[in-house]
PDB file of C-alpha atoms in Angstrom:
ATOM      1  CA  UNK A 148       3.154   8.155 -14.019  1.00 77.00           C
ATOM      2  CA  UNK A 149       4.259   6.387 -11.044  1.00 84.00           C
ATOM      3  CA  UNK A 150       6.609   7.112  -8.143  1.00 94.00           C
ATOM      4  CA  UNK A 151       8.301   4.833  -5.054  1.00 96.00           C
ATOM      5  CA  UNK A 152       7.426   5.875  -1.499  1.00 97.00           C
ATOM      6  CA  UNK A 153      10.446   7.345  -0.992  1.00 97.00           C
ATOM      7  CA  UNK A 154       9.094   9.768  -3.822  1.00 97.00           C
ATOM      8  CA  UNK A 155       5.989   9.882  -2.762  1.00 97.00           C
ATOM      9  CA  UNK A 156       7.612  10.817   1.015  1.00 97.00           C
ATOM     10  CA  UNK A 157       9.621  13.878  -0.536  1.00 97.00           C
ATOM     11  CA  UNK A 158       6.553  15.780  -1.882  1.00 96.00           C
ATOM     12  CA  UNK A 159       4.377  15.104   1.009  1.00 97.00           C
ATOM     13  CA  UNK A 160       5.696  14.069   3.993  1.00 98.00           C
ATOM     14  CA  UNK A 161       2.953  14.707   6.218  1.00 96.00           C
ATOM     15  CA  UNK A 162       0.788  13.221   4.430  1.00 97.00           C
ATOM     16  CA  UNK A 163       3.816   9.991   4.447  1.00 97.00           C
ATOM     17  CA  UNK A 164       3.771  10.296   7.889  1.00 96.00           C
ATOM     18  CA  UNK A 165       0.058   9.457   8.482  1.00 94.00           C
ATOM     19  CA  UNK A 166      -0.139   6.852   6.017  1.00 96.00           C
ATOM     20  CA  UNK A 167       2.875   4.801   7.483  1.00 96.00           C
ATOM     21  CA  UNK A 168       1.539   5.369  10.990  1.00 94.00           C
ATOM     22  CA  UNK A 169      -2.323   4.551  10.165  1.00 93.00           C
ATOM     23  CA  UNK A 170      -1.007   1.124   8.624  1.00 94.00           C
ATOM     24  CA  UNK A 171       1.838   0.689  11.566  1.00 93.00           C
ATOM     25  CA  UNK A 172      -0.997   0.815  14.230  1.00 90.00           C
ATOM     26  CA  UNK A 173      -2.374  -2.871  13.193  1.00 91.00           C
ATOM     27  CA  UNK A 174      -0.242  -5.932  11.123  1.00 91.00           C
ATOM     28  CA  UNK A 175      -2.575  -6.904   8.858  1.00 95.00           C
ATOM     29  CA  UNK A 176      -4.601  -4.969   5.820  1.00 96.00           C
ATOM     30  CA  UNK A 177      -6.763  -5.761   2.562  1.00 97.00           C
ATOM     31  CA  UNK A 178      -5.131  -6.468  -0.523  1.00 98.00           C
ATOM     32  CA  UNK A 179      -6.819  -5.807  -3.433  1.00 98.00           C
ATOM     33  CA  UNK A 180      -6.006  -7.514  -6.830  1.00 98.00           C
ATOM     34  CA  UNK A 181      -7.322  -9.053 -10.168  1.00 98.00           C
ATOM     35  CA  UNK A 182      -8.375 -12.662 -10.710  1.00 97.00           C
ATOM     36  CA  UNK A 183      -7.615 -13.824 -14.257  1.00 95.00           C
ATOM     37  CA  UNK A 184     -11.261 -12.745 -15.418  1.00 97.00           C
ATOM     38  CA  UNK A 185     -10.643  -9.085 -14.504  1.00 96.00           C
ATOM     39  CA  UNK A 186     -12.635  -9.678 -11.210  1.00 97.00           C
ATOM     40  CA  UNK A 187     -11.620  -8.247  -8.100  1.00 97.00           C
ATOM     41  CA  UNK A 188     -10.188 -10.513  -5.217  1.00 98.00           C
ATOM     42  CA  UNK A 189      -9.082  -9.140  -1.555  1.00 98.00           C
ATOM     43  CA  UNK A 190      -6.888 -11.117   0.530  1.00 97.00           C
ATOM     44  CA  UNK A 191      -5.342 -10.254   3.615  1.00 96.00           C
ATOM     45  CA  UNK A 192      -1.865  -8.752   3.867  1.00 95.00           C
ATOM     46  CA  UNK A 193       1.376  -7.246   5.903  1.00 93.00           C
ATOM     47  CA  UNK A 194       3.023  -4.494   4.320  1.00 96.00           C
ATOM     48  CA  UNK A 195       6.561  -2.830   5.413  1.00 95.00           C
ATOM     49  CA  UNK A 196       7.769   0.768   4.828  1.00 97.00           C
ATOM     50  CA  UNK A 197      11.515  -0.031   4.300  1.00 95.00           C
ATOM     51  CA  UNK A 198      14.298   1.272   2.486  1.00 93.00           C
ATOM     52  CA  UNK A 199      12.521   4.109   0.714  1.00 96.00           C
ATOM     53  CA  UNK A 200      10.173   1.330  -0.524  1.00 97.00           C
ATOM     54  CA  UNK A 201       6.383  -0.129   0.412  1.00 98.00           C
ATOM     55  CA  UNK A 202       7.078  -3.757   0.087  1.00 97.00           C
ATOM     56  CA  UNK A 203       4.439  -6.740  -0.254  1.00 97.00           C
ATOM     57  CA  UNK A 204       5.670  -9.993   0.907  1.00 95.00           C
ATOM     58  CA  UNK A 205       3.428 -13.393  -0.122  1.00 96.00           C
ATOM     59  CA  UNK A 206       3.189 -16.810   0.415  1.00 95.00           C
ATOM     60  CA  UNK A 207       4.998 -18.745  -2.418  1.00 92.00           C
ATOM     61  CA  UNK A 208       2.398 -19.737  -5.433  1.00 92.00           C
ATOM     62  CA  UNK A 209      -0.402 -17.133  -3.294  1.00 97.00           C
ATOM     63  CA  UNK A 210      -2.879 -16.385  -5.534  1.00 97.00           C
ATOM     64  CA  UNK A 211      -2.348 -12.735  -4.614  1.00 98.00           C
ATOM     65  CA  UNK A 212       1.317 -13.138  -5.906  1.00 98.00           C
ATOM     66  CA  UNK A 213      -0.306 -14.889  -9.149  1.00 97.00           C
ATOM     67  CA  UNK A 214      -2.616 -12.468  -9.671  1.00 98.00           C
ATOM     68  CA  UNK A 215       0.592  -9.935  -9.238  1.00 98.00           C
ATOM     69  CA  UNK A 216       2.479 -11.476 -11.632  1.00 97.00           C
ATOM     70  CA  UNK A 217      -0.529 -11.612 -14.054  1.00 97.00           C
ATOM     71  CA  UNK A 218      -1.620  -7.997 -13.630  1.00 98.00           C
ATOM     72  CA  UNK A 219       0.234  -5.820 -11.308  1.00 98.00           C
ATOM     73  CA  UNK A 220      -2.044  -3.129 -10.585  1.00 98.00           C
ATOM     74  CA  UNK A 221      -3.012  -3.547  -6.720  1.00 98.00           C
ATOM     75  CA  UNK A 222      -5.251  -0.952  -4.103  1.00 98.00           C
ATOM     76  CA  UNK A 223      -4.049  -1.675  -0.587  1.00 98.00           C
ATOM     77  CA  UNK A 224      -6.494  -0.356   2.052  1.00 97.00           C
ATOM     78  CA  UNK A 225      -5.059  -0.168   6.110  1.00 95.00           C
ATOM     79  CA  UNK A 226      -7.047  -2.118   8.046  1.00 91.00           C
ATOM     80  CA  UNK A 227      -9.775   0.206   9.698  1.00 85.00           C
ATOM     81  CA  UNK A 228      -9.284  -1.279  13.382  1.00 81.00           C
ATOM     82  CA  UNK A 229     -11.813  -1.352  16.206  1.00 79.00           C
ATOM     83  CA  UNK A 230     -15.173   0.131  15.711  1.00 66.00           C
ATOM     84  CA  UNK A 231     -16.219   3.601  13.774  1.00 63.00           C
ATOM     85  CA  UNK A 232     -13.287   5.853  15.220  1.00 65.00           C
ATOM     86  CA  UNK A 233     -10.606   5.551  12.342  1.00 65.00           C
ATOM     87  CA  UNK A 234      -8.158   7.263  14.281  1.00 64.00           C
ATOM     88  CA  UNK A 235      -6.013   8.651  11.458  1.00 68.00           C
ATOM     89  CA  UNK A 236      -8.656   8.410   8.801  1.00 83.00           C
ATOM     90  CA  UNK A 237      -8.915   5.509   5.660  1.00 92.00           C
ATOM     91  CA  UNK A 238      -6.155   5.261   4.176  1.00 96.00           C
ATOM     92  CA  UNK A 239      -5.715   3.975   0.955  1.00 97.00           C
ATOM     93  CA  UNK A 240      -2.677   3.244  -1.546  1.00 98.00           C
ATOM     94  CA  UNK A 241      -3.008   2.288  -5.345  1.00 98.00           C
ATOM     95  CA  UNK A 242      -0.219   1.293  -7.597  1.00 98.00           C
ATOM     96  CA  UNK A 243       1.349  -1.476  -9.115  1.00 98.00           C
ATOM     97  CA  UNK A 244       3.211  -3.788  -8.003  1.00 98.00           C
ATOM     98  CA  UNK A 245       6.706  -5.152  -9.398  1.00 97.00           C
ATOM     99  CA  UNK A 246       7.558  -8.805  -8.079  1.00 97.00           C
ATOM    100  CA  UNK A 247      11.775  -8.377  -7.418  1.00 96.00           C
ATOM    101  CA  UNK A 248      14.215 -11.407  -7.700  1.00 92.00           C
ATOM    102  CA  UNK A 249      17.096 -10.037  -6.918  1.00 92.00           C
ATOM    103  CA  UNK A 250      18.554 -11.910  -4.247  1.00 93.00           C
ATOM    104  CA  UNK A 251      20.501  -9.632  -2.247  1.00 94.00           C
ATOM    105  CA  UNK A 252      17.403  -6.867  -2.372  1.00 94.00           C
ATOM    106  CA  UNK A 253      15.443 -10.129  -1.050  1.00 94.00           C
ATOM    107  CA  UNK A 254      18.719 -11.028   1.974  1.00 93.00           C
ATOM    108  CA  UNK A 255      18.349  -7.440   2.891  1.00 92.00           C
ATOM    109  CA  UNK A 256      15.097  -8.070   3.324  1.00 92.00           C
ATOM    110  CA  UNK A 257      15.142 -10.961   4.999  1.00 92.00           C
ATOM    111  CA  UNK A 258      17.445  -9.610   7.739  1.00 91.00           C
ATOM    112  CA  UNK A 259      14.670  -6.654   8.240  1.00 90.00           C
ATOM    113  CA  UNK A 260      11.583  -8.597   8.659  1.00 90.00           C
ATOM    114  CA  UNK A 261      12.737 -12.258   8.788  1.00 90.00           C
ATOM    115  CA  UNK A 262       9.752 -13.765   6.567  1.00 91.00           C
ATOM    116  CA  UNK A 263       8.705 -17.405   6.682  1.00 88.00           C
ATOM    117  CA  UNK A 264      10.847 -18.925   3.043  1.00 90.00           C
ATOM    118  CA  UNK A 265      10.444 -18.989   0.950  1.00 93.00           C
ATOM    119  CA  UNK A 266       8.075 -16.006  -0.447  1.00 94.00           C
ATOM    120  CA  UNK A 267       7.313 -13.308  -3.337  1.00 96.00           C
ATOM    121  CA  UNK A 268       8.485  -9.857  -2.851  1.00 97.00           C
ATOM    122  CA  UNK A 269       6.721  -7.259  -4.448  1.00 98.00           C
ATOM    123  CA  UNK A 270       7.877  -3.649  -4.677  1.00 97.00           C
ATOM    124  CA  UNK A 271       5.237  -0.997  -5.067  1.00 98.00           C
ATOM    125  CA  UNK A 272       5.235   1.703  -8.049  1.00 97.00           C
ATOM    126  CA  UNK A 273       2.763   4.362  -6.553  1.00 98.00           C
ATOM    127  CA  UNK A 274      -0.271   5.492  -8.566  1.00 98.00           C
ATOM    128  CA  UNK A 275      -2.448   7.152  -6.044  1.00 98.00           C
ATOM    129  CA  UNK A 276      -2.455   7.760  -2.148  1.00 98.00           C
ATOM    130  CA  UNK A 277      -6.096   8.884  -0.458  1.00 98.00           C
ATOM    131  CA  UNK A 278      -6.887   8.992   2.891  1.00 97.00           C
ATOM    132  CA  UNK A 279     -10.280  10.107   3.996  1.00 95.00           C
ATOM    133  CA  UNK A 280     -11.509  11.600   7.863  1.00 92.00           C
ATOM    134  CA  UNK A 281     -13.223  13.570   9.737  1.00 90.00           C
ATOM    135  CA  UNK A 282     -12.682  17.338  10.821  1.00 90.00           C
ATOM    136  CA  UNK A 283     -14.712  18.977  13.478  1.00 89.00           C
ATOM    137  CA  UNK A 284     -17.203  16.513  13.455  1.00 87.00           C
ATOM    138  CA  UNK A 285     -18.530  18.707  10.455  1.00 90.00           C
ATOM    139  CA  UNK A 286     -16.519  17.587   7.066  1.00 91.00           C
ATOM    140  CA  UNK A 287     -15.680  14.991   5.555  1.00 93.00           C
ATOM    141  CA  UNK A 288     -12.115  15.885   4.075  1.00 96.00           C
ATOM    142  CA  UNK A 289     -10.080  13.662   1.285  1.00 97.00           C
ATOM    143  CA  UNK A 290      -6.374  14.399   0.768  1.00 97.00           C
ATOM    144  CA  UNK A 291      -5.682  12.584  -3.196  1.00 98.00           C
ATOM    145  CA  UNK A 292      -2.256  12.642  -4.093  1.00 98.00           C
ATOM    146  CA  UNK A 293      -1.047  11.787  -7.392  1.00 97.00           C
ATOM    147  CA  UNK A 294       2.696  11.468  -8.824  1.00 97.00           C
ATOM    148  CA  UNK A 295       3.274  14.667 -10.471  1.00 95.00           C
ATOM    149  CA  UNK A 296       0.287  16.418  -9.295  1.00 95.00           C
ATOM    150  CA  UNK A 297       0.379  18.719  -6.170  1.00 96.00           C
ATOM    151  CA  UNK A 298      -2.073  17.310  -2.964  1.00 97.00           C
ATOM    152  CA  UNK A 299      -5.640  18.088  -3.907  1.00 98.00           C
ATOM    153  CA  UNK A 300      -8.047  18.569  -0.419  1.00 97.00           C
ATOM    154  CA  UNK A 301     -11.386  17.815  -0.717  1.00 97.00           C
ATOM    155  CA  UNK A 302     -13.999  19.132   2.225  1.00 96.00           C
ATOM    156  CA  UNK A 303     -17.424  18.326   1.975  1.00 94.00           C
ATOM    157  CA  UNK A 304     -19.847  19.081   5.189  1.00 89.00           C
TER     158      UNK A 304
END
């Protein structure tokens, strides 16, 4: 089961909230996908929350996007910033990712971001959302949210 962020923002908008703001507060995060032998690569990466959608725009001929268009199951991890503070906790979003040739979905999204061209545009199809911090200075807590599946909280001290 998957769902879009806009789903994904309905049933949990708190949780949204964070998540947009912890990967707002720096441009670039780690993208991870799958080389043709089923081993992991990371590459770096700028998302955008538009539209209801979390979009991934690449390079043309990336080997992100080929990896995409290969396999489109993804993680995406916010960059963690400075230091140990994490200031909004690790975030992390898994999914997969569907590469979208339509042009006028790509001209509106030109005029939002204004991308170097040309480029791949993936749209995500959520599978998981986790983000991970500190409370108190005495747990560990980690919010999982699945599509279809209420928000399970994990605290561990």
């Amino acid at each position: 089961m998957t769902a879009n962020w806009a789903a994904f923002a309905t049933t949990e908008p708190d949780l949204a909230g964070t998540v947009e703001k912890r990967f707002g507060a720096y441009t670039h995060h780690i993208l991870a996908t799958l080389r043709k032998d089923g081993s992991p690569r990371t590459s770096g990466l700028e998302v955008r929350f538009l539209n209801g959608e979390l979009w991934l725009g690449m390079m043309p001929d990336s080997l992100k996007a080929l990896d995409l268009r290969r396999d489109p199951r993804f993680a995406l991890q916010a960059n963690p910033g400075e230091g140990t503070g994490m200031g909004g906790g690790d975030v992390r979003i898994s999914g997969r990712a569907i590469e979208v040739d339509d042009i006028q979905t790509k001209a509106g999204y030109v005029e939002e971001v204004e991308p170097p061209e040309p480029f791949h545009l993936f749209r995500t199809e959520l599978t998981e959302v986790v983000r991970t911090y500190i409370e108190d200075d005495a747990y560990l807590v980690v919010q999982v949210w699945t599509p279809g599946e209420p928000l399970r909280t994990i605290k561990r001290s």
